[in-house]
């Protein structure tokens, strides 16, 4: 199926690795012009070159999602240099896991500042522009634990629940203008972040990485965790015109792990 993304200008925030990088590859393979944003310039440049070698088009731009001025400047520069943005995937965030009463204020603040406030900062920069132009697709990569919190992952779950509220609320504001804002809720997905999470949980519970990962797998009806490429392709679909009737929704892709009704 042709997603109709050829020539569209799409930004991926958090594109230097993981699900963001996979989203950028999927979008570029559909012919989109992709602006890659994150902090690590060398990873962004390497991905830009990889996409160009594969026949796609990508541009790299540094941004710090913790800094409102950095986010505002990056999107103003993007528009001035490349034109109006058609779609944006936001895939930043990492929260420390562990036993709730052992987690400091700083752990909570960092989880909320990057994941939730990072999304707030990017939406503040792009949503009014898309609303004024009466077109746009926004995909927030959130996480299934926003709907089904895990005992040892509460800061990330709380940040994700807040992101889902933001997506649902703002989607209503944007809907009359034709802009769609949806969440992609991955379950466990093999990326650097997943590796760090497993290591932290293992260290915090005095067990091996293998035991922690086996425990996680036992909760997955599909019997495996996802690959980043699978999430990237779903993000690309959510950037397309195919989802015009879908806004304020959360697409959960977790191998059946979330138990509630859809
Ligand atoms: N992997 C999973 O199992 C899983 C499951 C559910 C939900 N998710 C969610 O999916 C999203 C992506 O996760 P991932 O596993 O792909 O993580 P990852 O591999 O660690 O990638 C995170 C990306 O965010 C960027 N980033 C981090 N801090 C940033 C900042 N201050 N400003 C700009 N960019 C920043 C990183 O780039 P730089 O370091 O270069 O800035 C990187 O490109 C996260 O929101 C995560 O919570 C992941």
Short mmCIF file of C-alpha atoms and ligand atoms in Angstrom, two decimals:
data_model
loop_
_atom_site.label_atom_id
_atom_site.label_comp_id
_atom_site.label_asym_id
_atom_site.label_seq_id
_atom_site.Cartn_x
_atom_site.Cartn_y
_atom_site.Cartn_z
CA UNK A 1 0.00 0.00 0.00
CA UNK A 2 1.32 3.45 -0.89
CA UNK A 3 1.20 5.64 2.22
CA UNK A 4 1.24 8.79 0.07
CA UNK A 5 4.22 10.18 1.97
CA UNK A 6 6.45 10.86 -1.05
CA UNK A 7 7.77 14.42 -0.89
CA UNK A 8 6.17 15.13 2.50
CA UNK A 9 8.31 16.96 5.05
CA UNK A 10 8.35 14.92 8.27
CA UNK A 11 10.32 15.55 11.45
CA UNK A 12 11.35 12.85 13.91
CA UNK A 13 12.34 14.10 17.37
CA UNK A 14 14.51 11.47 19.06
CA UNK A 15 15.80 10.23 15.70
CA UNK A 16 19.38 9.41 16.71
CA UNK A 17 18.52 5.86 17.79
CA UNK A 18 15.82 3.37 18.79
CA UNK A 19 12.20 3.76 17.71
CA UNK A 20 12.84 7.30 16.44
CA UNK A 21 15.65 6.17 14.13
CA UNK A 22 13.49 3.27 12.92
CA UNK A 23 10.62 5.70 12.23
CA UNK A 24 12.97 7.94 10.23
CA UNK A 25 14.13 4.96 8.13
CA UNK A 26 10.52 3.84 7.49
CA UNK A 27 9.43 7.38 6.53
CA UNK A 28 12.42 7.89 4.22
CA UNK A 29 11.78 4.55 2.52
CA UNK A 30 8.25 5.86 1.74
CA UNK A 31 9.80 8.89 0.02
CA UNK A 32 9.32 11.44 2.81
CA UNK A 33 11.94 14.16 3.35
CA UNK A 34 12.91 13.54 6.95
CA UNK A 35 14.33 16.06 9.41
CA UNK A 36 16.22 14.11 12.08
CA UNK A 37 16.28 15.78 15.52
CA UNK A 38 18.04 14.77 18.76
CA UNK A 39 21.10 15.93 20.73
CA UNK A 40 23.81 13.62 19.38
CA UNK A 41 24.97 15.22 16.12
CA UNK A 42 27.29 12.39 15.09
CA UNK A 43 24.50 9.75 15.30
CA UNK A 44 22.14 12.07 13.41
CA UNK A 45 24.71 12.67 10.67
CA UNK A 46 25.41 8.92 10.39
CA UNK A 47 21.68 8.19 9.96
CA UNK A 48 21.32 11.06 7.47
CA UNK A 49 24.15 9.56 5.39
CA UNK A 50 22.70 6.02 5.68
CA UNK A 51 19.32 7.28 4.41
CA UNK A 52 20.99 9.18 1.54
CA UNK A 53 22.97 6.05 0.56
CA UNK A 54 19.68 4.12 0.44
CA UNK A 55 18.31 6.75 -1.98
CA UNK A 56 16.29 8.77 0.56
CA UNK A 57 16.48 12.35 1.76
CA UNK A 58 17.21 13.40 5.34
CA UNK A 59 18.53 16.46 7.13
CA UNK A 60 20.05 16.50 10.63
CA UNK A 61 19.27 19.15 13.24
CA UNK A 62 20.33 19.23 16.90
CA UNK A 63 17.69 19.89 19.55
CA UNK A 64 17.43 19.46 23.31
CA UNK A 65 13.85 18.53 24.23
CA UNK A 66 14.57 19.61 27.83
CA UNK A 67 15.00 23.22 26.67
CA UNK A 68 11.99 25.18 25.35
CA UNK A 69 14.20 27.74 23.58
CA UNK A 70 16.13 24.98 21.79
CA UNK A 71 12.87 23.35 20.63
CA UNK A 72 11.35 26.66 19.45
CA UNK A 73 14.51 27.63 17.58
CA UNK A 74 14.82 24.22 15.92
CA UNK A 75 11.26 24.29 14.52
CA UNK A 76 11.57 27.93 13.39
CA UNK A 77 14.81 27.02 11.61
CA UNK A 78 13.22 23.89 10.11
CA UNK A 79 10.38 25.93 8.63
CA UNK A 80 12.71 28.66 7.34
CA UNK A 81 15.11 26.18 5.70
CA UNK A 82 12.83 23.36 4.51
CA UNK A 83 9.26 24.70 4.49
CA UNK A 84 6.02 23.68 6.19
CA UNK A 85 6.02 20.49 8.23
CA UNK A 86 3.53 17.81 7.14
CA UNK A 87 4.03 15.42 10.04
CA UNK A 88 6.08 14.89 13.19
CA UNK A 89 6.97 11.82 15.26
CA UNK A 90 8.06 12.53 18.85
CA UNK A 91 10.04 9.66 20.35
CA UNK A 92 12.04 10.91 23.32
CA UNK A 93 12.01 9.82 26.91
CA UNK A 94 13.55 7.38 29.33
CA UNK A 95 12.61 6.80 32.95
CA UNK A 96 14.43 4.92 35.64
CA UNK A 97 12.67 1.88 37.08
CA UNK A 98 12.88 0.48 40.60
CA UNK A 99 11.08 0.14 43.92
CA UNK A 100 8.82 3.18 44.28
CA UNK A 101 9.92 4.32 47.74
CA UNK A 102 13.59 4.09 46.81
CA UNK A 103 13.24 6.51 43.87
CA UNK A 104 14.30 10.11 44.60
CA UNK A 105 12.49 13.30 43.62
CA UNK A 106 15.12 13.72 40.93
CA UNK A 107 14.15 10.42 39.26
CA UNK A 108 10.51 11.53 39.13
CA UNK A 109 11.37 15.01 37.89
CA UNK A 110 13.65 13.69 35.16
CA UNK A 111 11.04 11.19 33.95
CA UNK A 112 8.36 13.86 33.70
CA UNK A 113 10.63 16.59 32.35
CA UNK A 114 11.89 14.60 29.38
CA UNK A 115 8.91 12.44 28.44
CA UNK A 116 5.91 14.60 29.34
CA UNK A 117 7.34 18.13 29.19
CA UNK A 118 9.42 17.17 26.14
CA UNK A 119 6.16 16.31 24.37
CA UNK A 120 4.55 19.53 25.66
CA UNK A 121 7.47 21.61 24.31
CA UNK A 122 7.37 20.02 20.84
CA UNK A 123 3.56 20.22 20.59
CA UNK A 124 3.67 23.89 21.59
CA UNK A 125 6.08 24.54 18.73
CA UNK A 126 4.30 22.56 15.99
CA UNK A 127 0.57 22.32 16.79
CA UNK A 128 -0.37 26.02 16.23
CA UNK A 129 1.50 26.06 12.89
CA UNK A 130 -0.28 22.90 11.69
CA UNK A 131 -3.64 24.18 12.94
CA UNK A 132 -3.17 27.46 11.01
CA UNK A 133 -2.30 25.54 7.81
CA UNK A 134 -5.22 23.14 8.38
CA UNK A 135 -3.17 20.00 7.86
CA UNK A 136 -0.73 17.81 9.76
CA UNK A 137 -0.12 14.49 11.46
CA UNK A 138 1.49 14.19 14.88
CA UNK A 139 2.55 10.90 16.44
CA UNK A 140 3.60 10.73 20.09
CA UNK A 141 5.49 7.54 20.92
CA UNK A 142 4.18 6.92 24.43
CA UNK A 143 4.11 3.33 25.81
CA UNK A 144 1.59 0.69 26.88
CA UNK A 145 2.53 1.10 30.57
CA UNK A 146 0.66 4.44 30.51
CA UNK A 147 -2.49 2.27 30.47
CA UNK A 148 -1.11 -0.65 32.47
CA UNK A 149 1.46 0.55 35.02
CA UNK A 150 4.12 -1.87 36.18
CA UNK A 151 5.08 -1.95 39.89
CA UNK A 152 8.75 -1.26 39.18
CA UNK A 153 8.21 1.22 36.32
CA UNK A 154 5.91 3.79 37.93
CA UNK A 155 7.71 7.05 36.96
CA UNK A 156 7.67 6.07 33.27
CA UNK A 157 4.08 4.83 33.55
CA UNK A 158 2.96 8.10 35.19
CA UNK A 159 4.72 10.16 32.51
CA UNK A 160 3.07 8.03 29.81
CA UNK A 161 -0.39 8.37 31.39
CA UNK A 162 0.11 12.16 31.37
CA UNK A 163 1.16 12.00 27.69
CA UNK A 164 -2.00 10.05 26.82
CA UNK A 165 -4.13 12.71 28.54
CA UNK A 166 -2.32 15.40 26.56
CA UNK A 167 -2.82 13.54 23.27
CA UNK A 168 -6.52 12.96 23.94
CA UNK A 169 -7.20 16.52 25.07
CA UNK A 170 -5.23 18.39 22.42
CA UNK A 171 -6.51 16.14 19.61
CA UNK A 172 -9.99 17.59 20.21
CA UNK A 173 -8.65 21.14 19.87
CA UNK A 174 -6.89 20.26 16.60
CA UNK A 175 -9.58 18.03 15.02
CA UNK A 176 -11.65 20.77 13.32
CA UNK A 177 -8.54 21.93 11.44
CA UNK A 178 -7.89 18.44 10.02
CA UNK A 179 -4.76 17.86 12.11
CA UNK A 180 -4.48 14.36 13.64
CA UNK A 181 -2.67 13.73 16.91
CA UNK A 182 -2.30 10.09 17.95
CA UNK A 183 -0.22 8.05 20.34
CA UNK A 184 1.74 4.93 19.46
CA UNK A 185 1.93 2.67 22.52
CA UNK A 186 4.73 0.17 22.09
CA UNK A 187 5.28 -2.64 24.55
CA UNK A 188 8.83 -3.79 25.23
CA UNK A 189 10.91 -3.00 22.14
CA UNK A 190 14.57 -3.88 21.62
CA UNK A 191 16.47 -0.56 21.79
CA UNK A 192 19.23 0.97 23.94
CA UNK A 193 16.56 2.23 26.31
CA UNK A 194 15.19 -1.29 26.81
CA UNK A 195 18.70 -2.62 27.50
CA UNK A 196 19.27 0.13 30.11
CA UNK A 197 15.91 -0.55 31.75
CA UNK A 198 16.62 -4.29 32.07
CA UNK A 199 20.09 -3.57 33.52
CA UNK A 200 18.67 -1.12 36.09
CA UNK A 201 15.89 -3.51 37.12
CA UNK A 202 18.42 -6.35 37.46
CA UNK A 203 20.76 -4.20 39.57
CA UNK A 204 17.85 -2.98 41.73
CA UNK A 205 16.51 -6.48 42.45
CA UNK A 206 19.82 -8.36 42.71
CA UNK A 207 18.92 -10.67 39.84
CA UNK A 208 20.50 -11.28 36.46
CA UNK A 209 19.54 -9.45 33.28
CA UNK A 210 18.43 -12.82 31.84
CA UNK A 211 16.02 -13.42 34.74
CA UNK A 212 14.53 -9.92 34.47
CA UNK A 213 14.08 -10.28 30.71
CA UNK A 214 12.56 -13.77 31.11
CA UNK A 215 10.09 -12.34 33.66
CA UNK A 216 9.11 -9.63 31.18
CA UNK A 217 8.71 -12.16 28.36
CA UNK A 218 6.41 -14.30 30.51
CA UNK A 219 3.92 -11.40 30.48
CA UNK A 220 3.97 -11.20 26.68
CA UNK A 221 1.34 -13.39 24.97
CA UNK A 222 3.26 -13.06 21.69
CA UNK A 223 6.29 -14.61 23.41
CA UNK A 224 8.77 -12.02 22.16
CA UNK A 225 9.49 -8.34 22.43
CA UNK A 226 9.17 -6.04 19.41
CA UNK A 227 11.93 -4.87 17.10
CA UNK A 228 12.28 -1.11 16.64
CA UNK A 229 11.60 -1.44 12.88
CA UNK A 230 8.10 -2.75 13.58
CA UNK A 231 7.30 0.37 15.62
CA UNK A 232 8.88 2.62 12.98
CA UNK A 233 6.54 1.27 10.30
CA UNK A 234 3.49 1.86 12.51
CA UNK A 235 4.67 5.43 13.19
CA UNK A 236 4.95 5.98 9.42
CA UNK A 237 1.36 4.78 8.90
CA UNK A 238 0.19 7.22 11.60
CA UNK A 239 1.93 10.03 9.62
CA UNK A 240 -0.09 9.25 6.48
CA UNK A 241 -3.42 10.47 5.13
CA UNK A 242 -4.81 6.96 5.73
CA UNK A 243 -5.53 7.90 9.34
CA UNK A 244 -7.69 10.96 8.68
CA UNK A 245 -10.54 9.59 10.84
CA UNK A 246 -8.12 8.60 13.59
CA UNK A 247 -7.25 11.30 16.10
CA UNK A 248 -6.91 11.30 19.87
CA UNK A 249 -6.37 7.56 19.61
CA UNK A 250 -3.69 5.31 20.99
CA UNK A 251 -2.42 2.50 18.79
CA UNK A 252 -1.20 -0.17 21.17
CA UNK A 253 1.38 -2.55 19.68
CA UNK A 254 2.54 -4.74 22.54
CA UNK A 255 1.98 -8.34 21.43
CA UNK A 256 -1.22 -8.60 23.48
CA UNK A 257 0.36 -7.65 26.82
CA UNK A 258 -2.17 -4.96 27.82
CA UNK A 259 -5.11 -6.73 29.42
CA UNK A 260 -7.82 -4.04 29.38
CA UNK A 261 -10.45 -3.80 26.67
CA UNK A 262 -9.21 -1.64 23.75
N1 LIG B 1 11.99 0.57 23.94
C1 LIG B 1 10.89 0.24 24.60
O1 LIG B 1 10.76 -0.88 25.10
C2 LIG B 1 9.76 1.23 24.72
C3 LIG B 1 8.51 0.76 25.16
C4 LIG B 1 7.46 1.67 25.31
C5 LIG B 1 7.66 3.01 25.05
N2 LIG B 1 8.89 3.44 24.62
C6 LIG B 1 9.06 4.89 24.40
O2 LIG B 1 9.53 5.11 23.10
C7 LIG B 1 10.32 6.31 23.08
C8 LIG B 1 11.65 5.99 22.43
O3 LIG B 1 12.27 4.96 23.17
P1 LIG B 1 13.54 4.19 22.61
O4 LIG B 1 13.51 2.85 23.24
O5 LIG B 1 13.64 4.31 21.15
O6 LIG B 1 14.70 5.04 23.34
P2 LIG B 1 16.24 5.26 22.93
O7 LIG B 1 16.74 4.17 22.06
O8 LIG B 1 16.95 5.56 24.21
O9 LIG B 1 16.15 6.61 22.06
C9 LIG B 1 15.72 7.79 22.68
C10 LIG B 1 15.88 8.95 21.71
O10 LIG B 1 15.52 10.14 22.41
C11 LIG B 1 16.54 11.12 22.20
N3 LIG B 1 16.64 12.02 23.34
C12 LIG B 1 16.87 11.72 24.62
N4 LIG B 1 16.93 12.84 25.36
C13 LIG B 1 16.73 13.87 24.50
C14 LIG B 1 16.69 15.28 24.65
N5 LIG B 1 16.87 15.88 25.83
N6 LIG B 1 16.46 16.04 23.55
C15 LIG B 1 16.29 15.46 22.34
N7 LIG B 1 16.32 14.13 22.13
C16 LIG B 1 16.54 13.35 23.21
C17 LIG B 1 17.82 10.29 22.05
O11 LIG B 1 18.80 11.00 21.32
P3 LIG B 1 20.02 11.82 21.93
O12 LIG B 1 20.53 11.06 23.11
O13 LIG B 1 20.97 11.88 20.77
O14 LIG B 1 19.47 13.15 22.27
C18 LIG B 1 17.29 9.12 21.21
O15 LIG B 1 17.28 9.48 19.85
C19 LIG B 1 10.47 6.75 24.54
O16 LIG B 1 9.54 7.75 24.80
C20 LIG B 1 10.10 5.50 25.32
O17 LIG B 1 9.57 5.79 26.58
C21 LIG B 1 9.94 2.59 24.45
#
